[in-house]
PDB file of C-alpha atoms in Angstrom:
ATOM      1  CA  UNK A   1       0.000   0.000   0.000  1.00 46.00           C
ATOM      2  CA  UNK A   2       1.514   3.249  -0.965  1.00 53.00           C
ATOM      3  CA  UNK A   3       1.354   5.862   1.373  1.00 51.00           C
ATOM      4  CA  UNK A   4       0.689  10.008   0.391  1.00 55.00           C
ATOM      5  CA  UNK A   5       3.748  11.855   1.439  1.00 55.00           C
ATOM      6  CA  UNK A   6       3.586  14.464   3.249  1.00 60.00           C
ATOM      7  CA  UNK A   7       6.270  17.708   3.896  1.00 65.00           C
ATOM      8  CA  UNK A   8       7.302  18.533   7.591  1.00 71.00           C
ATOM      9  CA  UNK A   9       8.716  21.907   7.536  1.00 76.00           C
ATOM     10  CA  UNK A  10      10.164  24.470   9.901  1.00 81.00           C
ATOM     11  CA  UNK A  11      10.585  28.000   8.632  1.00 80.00           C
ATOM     12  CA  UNK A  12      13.315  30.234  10.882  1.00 80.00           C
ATOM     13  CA  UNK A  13      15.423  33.540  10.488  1.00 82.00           C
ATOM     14  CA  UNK A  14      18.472  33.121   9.529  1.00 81.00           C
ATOM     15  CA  UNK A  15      19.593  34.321  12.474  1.00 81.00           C
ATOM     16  CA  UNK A  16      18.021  30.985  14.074  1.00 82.00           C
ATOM     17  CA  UNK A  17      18.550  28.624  11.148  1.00 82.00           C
ATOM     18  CA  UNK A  18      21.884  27.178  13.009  1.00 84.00           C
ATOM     19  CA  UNK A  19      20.394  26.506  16.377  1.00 85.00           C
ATOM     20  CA  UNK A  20      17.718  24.613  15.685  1.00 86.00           C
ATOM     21  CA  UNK A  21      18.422  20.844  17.448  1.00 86.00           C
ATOM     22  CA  UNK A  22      16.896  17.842  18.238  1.00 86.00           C
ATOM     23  CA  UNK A  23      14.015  17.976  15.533  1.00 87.00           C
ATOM     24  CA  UNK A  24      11.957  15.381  15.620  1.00 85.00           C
ATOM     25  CA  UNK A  25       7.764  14.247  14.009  1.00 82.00           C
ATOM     26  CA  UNK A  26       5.841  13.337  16.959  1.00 78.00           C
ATOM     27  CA  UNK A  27       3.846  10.522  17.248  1.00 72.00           C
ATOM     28  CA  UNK A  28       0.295  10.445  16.422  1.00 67.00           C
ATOM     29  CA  UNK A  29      -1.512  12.191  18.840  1.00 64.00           C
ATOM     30  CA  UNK A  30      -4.599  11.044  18.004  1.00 64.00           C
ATOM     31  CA  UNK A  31      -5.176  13.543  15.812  1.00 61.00           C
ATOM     32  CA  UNK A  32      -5.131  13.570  11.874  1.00 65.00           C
ATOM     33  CA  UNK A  33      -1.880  15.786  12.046  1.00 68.00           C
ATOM     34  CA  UNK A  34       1.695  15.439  13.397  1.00 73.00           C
ATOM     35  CA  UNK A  35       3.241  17.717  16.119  1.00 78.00           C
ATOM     36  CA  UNK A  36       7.013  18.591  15.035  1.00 81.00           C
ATOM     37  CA  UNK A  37       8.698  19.744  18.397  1.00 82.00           C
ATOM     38  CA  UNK A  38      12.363  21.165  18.356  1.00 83.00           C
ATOM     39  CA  UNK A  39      14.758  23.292  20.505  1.00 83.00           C
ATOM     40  CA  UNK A  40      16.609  26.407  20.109  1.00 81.00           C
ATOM     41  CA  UNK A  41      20.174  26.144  21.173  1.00 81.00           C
ATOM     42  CA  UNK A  42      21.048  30.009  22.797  1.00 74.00           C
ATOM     43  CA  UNK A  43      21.157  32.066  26.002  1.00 65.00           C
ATOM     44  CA  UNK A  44      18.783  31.730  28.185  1.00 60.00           C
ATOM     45  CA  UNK A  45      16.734  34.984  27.344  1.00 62.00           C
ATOM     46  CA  UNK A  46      13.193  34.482  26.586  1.00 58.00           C
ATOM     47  CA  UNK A  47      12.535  34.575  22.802  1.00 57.00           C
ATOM     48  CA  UNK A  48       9.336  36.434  24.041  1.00 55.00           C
ATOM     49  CA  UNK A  49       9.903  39.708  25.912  1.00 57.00           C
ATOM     50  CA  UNK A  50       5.997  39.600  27.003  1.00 56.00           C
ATOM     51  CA  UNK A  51       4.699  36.460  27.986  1.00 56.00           C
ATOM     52  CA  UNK A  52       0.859  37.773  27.406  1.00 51.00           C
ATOM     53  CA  UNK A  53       1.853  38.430  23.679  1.00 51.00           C
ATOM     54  CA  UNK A  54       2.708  35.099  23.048  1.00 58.00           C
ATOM     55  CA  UNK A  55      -1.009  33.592  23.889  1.00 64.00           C
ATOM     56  CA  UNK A  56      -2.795  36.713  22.203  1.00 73.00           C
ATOM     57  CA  UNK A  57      -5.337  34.668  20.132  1.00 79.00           C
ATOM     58  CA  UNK A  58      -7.802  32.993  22.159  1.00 83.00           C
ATOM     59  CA  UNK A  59      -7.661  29.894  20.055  1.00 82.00           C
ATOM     60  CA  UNK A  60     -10.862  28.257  21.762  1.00 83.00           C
ATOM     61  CA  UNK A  61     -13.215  31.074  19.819  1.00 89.00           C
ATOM     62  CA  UNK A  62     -11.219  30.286  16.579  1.00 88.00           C
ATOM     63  CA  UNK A  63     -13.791  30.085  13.512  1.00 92.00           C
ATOM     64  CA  UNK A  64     -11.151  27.880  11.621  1.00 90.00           C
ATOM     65  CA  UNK A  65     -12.991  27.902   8.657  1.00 92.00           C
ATOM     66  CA  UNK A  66     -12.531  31.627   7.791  1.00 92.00           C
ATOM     67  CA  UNK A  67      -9.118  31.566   9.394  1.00 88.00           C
ATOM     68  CA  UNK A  68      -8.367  28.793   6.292  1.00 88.00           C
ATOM     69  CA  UNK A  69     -10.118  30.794   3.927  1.00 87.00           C
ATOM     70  CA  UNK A  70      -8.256  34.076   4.262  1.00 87.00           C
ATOM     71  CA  UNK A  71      -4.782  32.269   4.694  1.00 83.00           C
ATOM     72  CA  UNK A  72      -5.162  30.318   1.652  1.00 81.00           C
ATOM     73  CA  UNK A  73      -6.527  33.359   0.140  1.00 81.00           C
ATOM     74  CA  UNK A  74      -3.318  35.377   1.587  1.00 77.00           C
ATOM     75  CA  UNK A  75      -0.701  32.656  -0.046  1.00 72.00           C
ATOM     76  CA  UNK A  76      -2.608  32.530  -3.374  1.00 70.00           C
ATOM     77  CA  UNK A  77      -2.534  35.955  -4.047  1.00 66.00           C
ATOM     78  CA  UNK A  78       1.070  36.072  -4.084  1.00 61.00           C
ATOM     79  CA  UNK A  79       3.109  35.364  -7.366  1.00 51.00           C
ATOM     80  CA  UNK A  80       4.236  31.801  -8.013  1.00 53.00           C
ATOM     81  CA  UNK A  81       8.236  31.848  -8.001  1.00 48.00           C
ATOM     82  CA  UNK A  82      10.906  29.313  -7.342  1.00 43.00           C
ATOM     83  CA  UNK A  83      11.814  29.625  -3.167  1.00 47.00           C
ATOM     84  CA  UNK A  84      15.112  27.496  -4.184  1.00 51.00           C
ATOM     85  CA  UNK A  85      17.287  30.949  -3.754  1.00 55.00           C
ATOM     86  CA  UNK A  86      17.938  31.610   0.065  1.00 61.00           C
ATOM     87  CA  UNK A  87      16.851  35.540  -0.577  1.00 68.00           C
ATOM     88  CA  UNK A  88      13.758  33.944  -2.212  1.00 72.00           C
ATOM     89  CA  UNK A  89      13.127  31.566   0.859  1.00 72.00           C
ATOM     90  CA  UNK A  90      13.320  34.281   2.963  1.00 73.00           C
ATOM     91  CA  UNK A  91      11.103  36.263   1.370  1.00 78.00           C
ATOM     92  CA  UNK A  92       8.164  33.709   1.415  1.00 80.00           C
ATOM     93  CA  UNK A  93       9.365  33.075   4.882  1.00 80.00           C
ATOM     94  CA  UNK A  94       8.197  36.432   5.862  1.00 83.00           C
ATOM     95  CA  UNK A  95       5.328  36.255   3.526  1.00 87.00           C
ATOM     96  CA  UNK A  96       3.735  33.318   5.047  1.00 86.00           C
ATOM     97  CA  UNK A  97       4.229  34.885   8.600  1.00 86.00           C
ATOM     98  CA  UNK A  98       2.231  38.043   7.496  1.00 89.00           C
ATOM     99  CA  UNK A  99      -0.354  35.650   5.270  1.00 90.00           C
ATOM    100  CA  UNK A 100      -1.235  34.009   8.858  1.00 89.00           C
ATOM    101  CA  UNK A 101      -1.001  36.360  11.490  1.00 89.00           C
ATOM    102  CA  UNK A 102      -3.161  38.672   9.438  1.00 91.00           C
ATOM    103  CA  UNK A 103      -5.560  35.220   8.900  1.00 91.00           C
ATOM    104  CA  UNK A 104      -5.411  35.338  12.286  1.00 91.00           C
ATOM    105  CA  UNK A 105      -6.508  38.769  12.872  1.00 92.00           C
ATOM    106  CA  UNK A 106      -9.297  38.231  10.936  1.00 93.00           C
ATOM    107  CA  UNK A 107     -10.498  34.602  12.848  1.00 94.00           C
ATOM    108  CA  UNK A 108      -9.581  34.641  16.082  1.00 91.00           C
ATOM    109  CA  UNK A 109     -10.442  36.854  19.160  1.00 91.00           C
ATOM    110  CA  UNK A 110      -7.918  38.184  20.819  1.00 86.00           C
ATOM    111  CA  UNK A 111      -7.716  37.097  24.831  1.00 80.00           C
ATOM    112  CA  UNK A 112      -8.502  40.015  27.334  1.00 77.00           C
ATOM    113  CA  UNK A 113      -5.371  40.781  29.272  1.00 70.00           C
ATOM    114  CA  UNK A 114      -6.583  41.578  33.002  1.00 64.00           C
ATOM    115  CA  UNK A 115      -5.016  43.506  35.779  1.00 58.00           C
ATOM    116  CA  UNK A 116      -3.775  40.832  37.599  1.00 60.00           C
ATOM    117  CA  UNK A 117      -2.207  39.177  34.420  1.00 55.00           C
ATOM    118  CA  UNK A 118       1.638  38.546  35.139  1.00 57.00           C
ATOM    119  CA  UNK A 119       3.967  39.616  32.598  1.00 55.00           C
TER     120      UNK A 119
END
């Protein structure tokens, strides 16, 4: 039986490209997608200066289905080019981040910060 492939890919700054380690597929989580988990060799300063930034979206209150629609909508509307130049890669690197955080912005509440939030 021949199995569809299917490409596992992590996108990082250049800046980062070099310390990624130990990346690994997870195991099926009982889901009908993989986890890929890796570390980033460095100092020990967060990679977040603001904790609360990093859990902005308040994924629970998602709707998914327009969050797919204006992503995919995002990617197509940019022009088809070969990504095998490292400027190139870049490029859609930065591209894609955009595409889904402003999917994102569109689809997913943001959480309330309180007063008694920690930073």
């Amino acid at each position: 039986m021949t199995r569809e492939s299917v490409l596992d890919l992590t996108l990082v700054s250049p800046s980062l490209a070099g310390k990624i380690q130990d990346w690994i597929v997870l195991p099926d989580l009982g889901s009908d997608h993989y986890s890929i988990s890796f570390t980033i060799a460095g100092n020990t300063r967060p990679l977040v200066d603001n904790p609360s930034l990093a859990t902005a979206y308040n994924t629970d209150l998602a709707d998914w289905g327009m969050f797919s629609e204006k992503l995919k909508s995002a990617i197509l509307q940019e022009e088809e080019s070969s990504i095998a130049i490292t400027k190139l890669l870049d490029k859609a690197s930065k591209e894609l981040t955009k595409a889904v955080a402003e999917a994102a912005d569109l689809s997913i509440p943001k959480r309330k910060v309180g007063a008694r939030a920690k930073p």
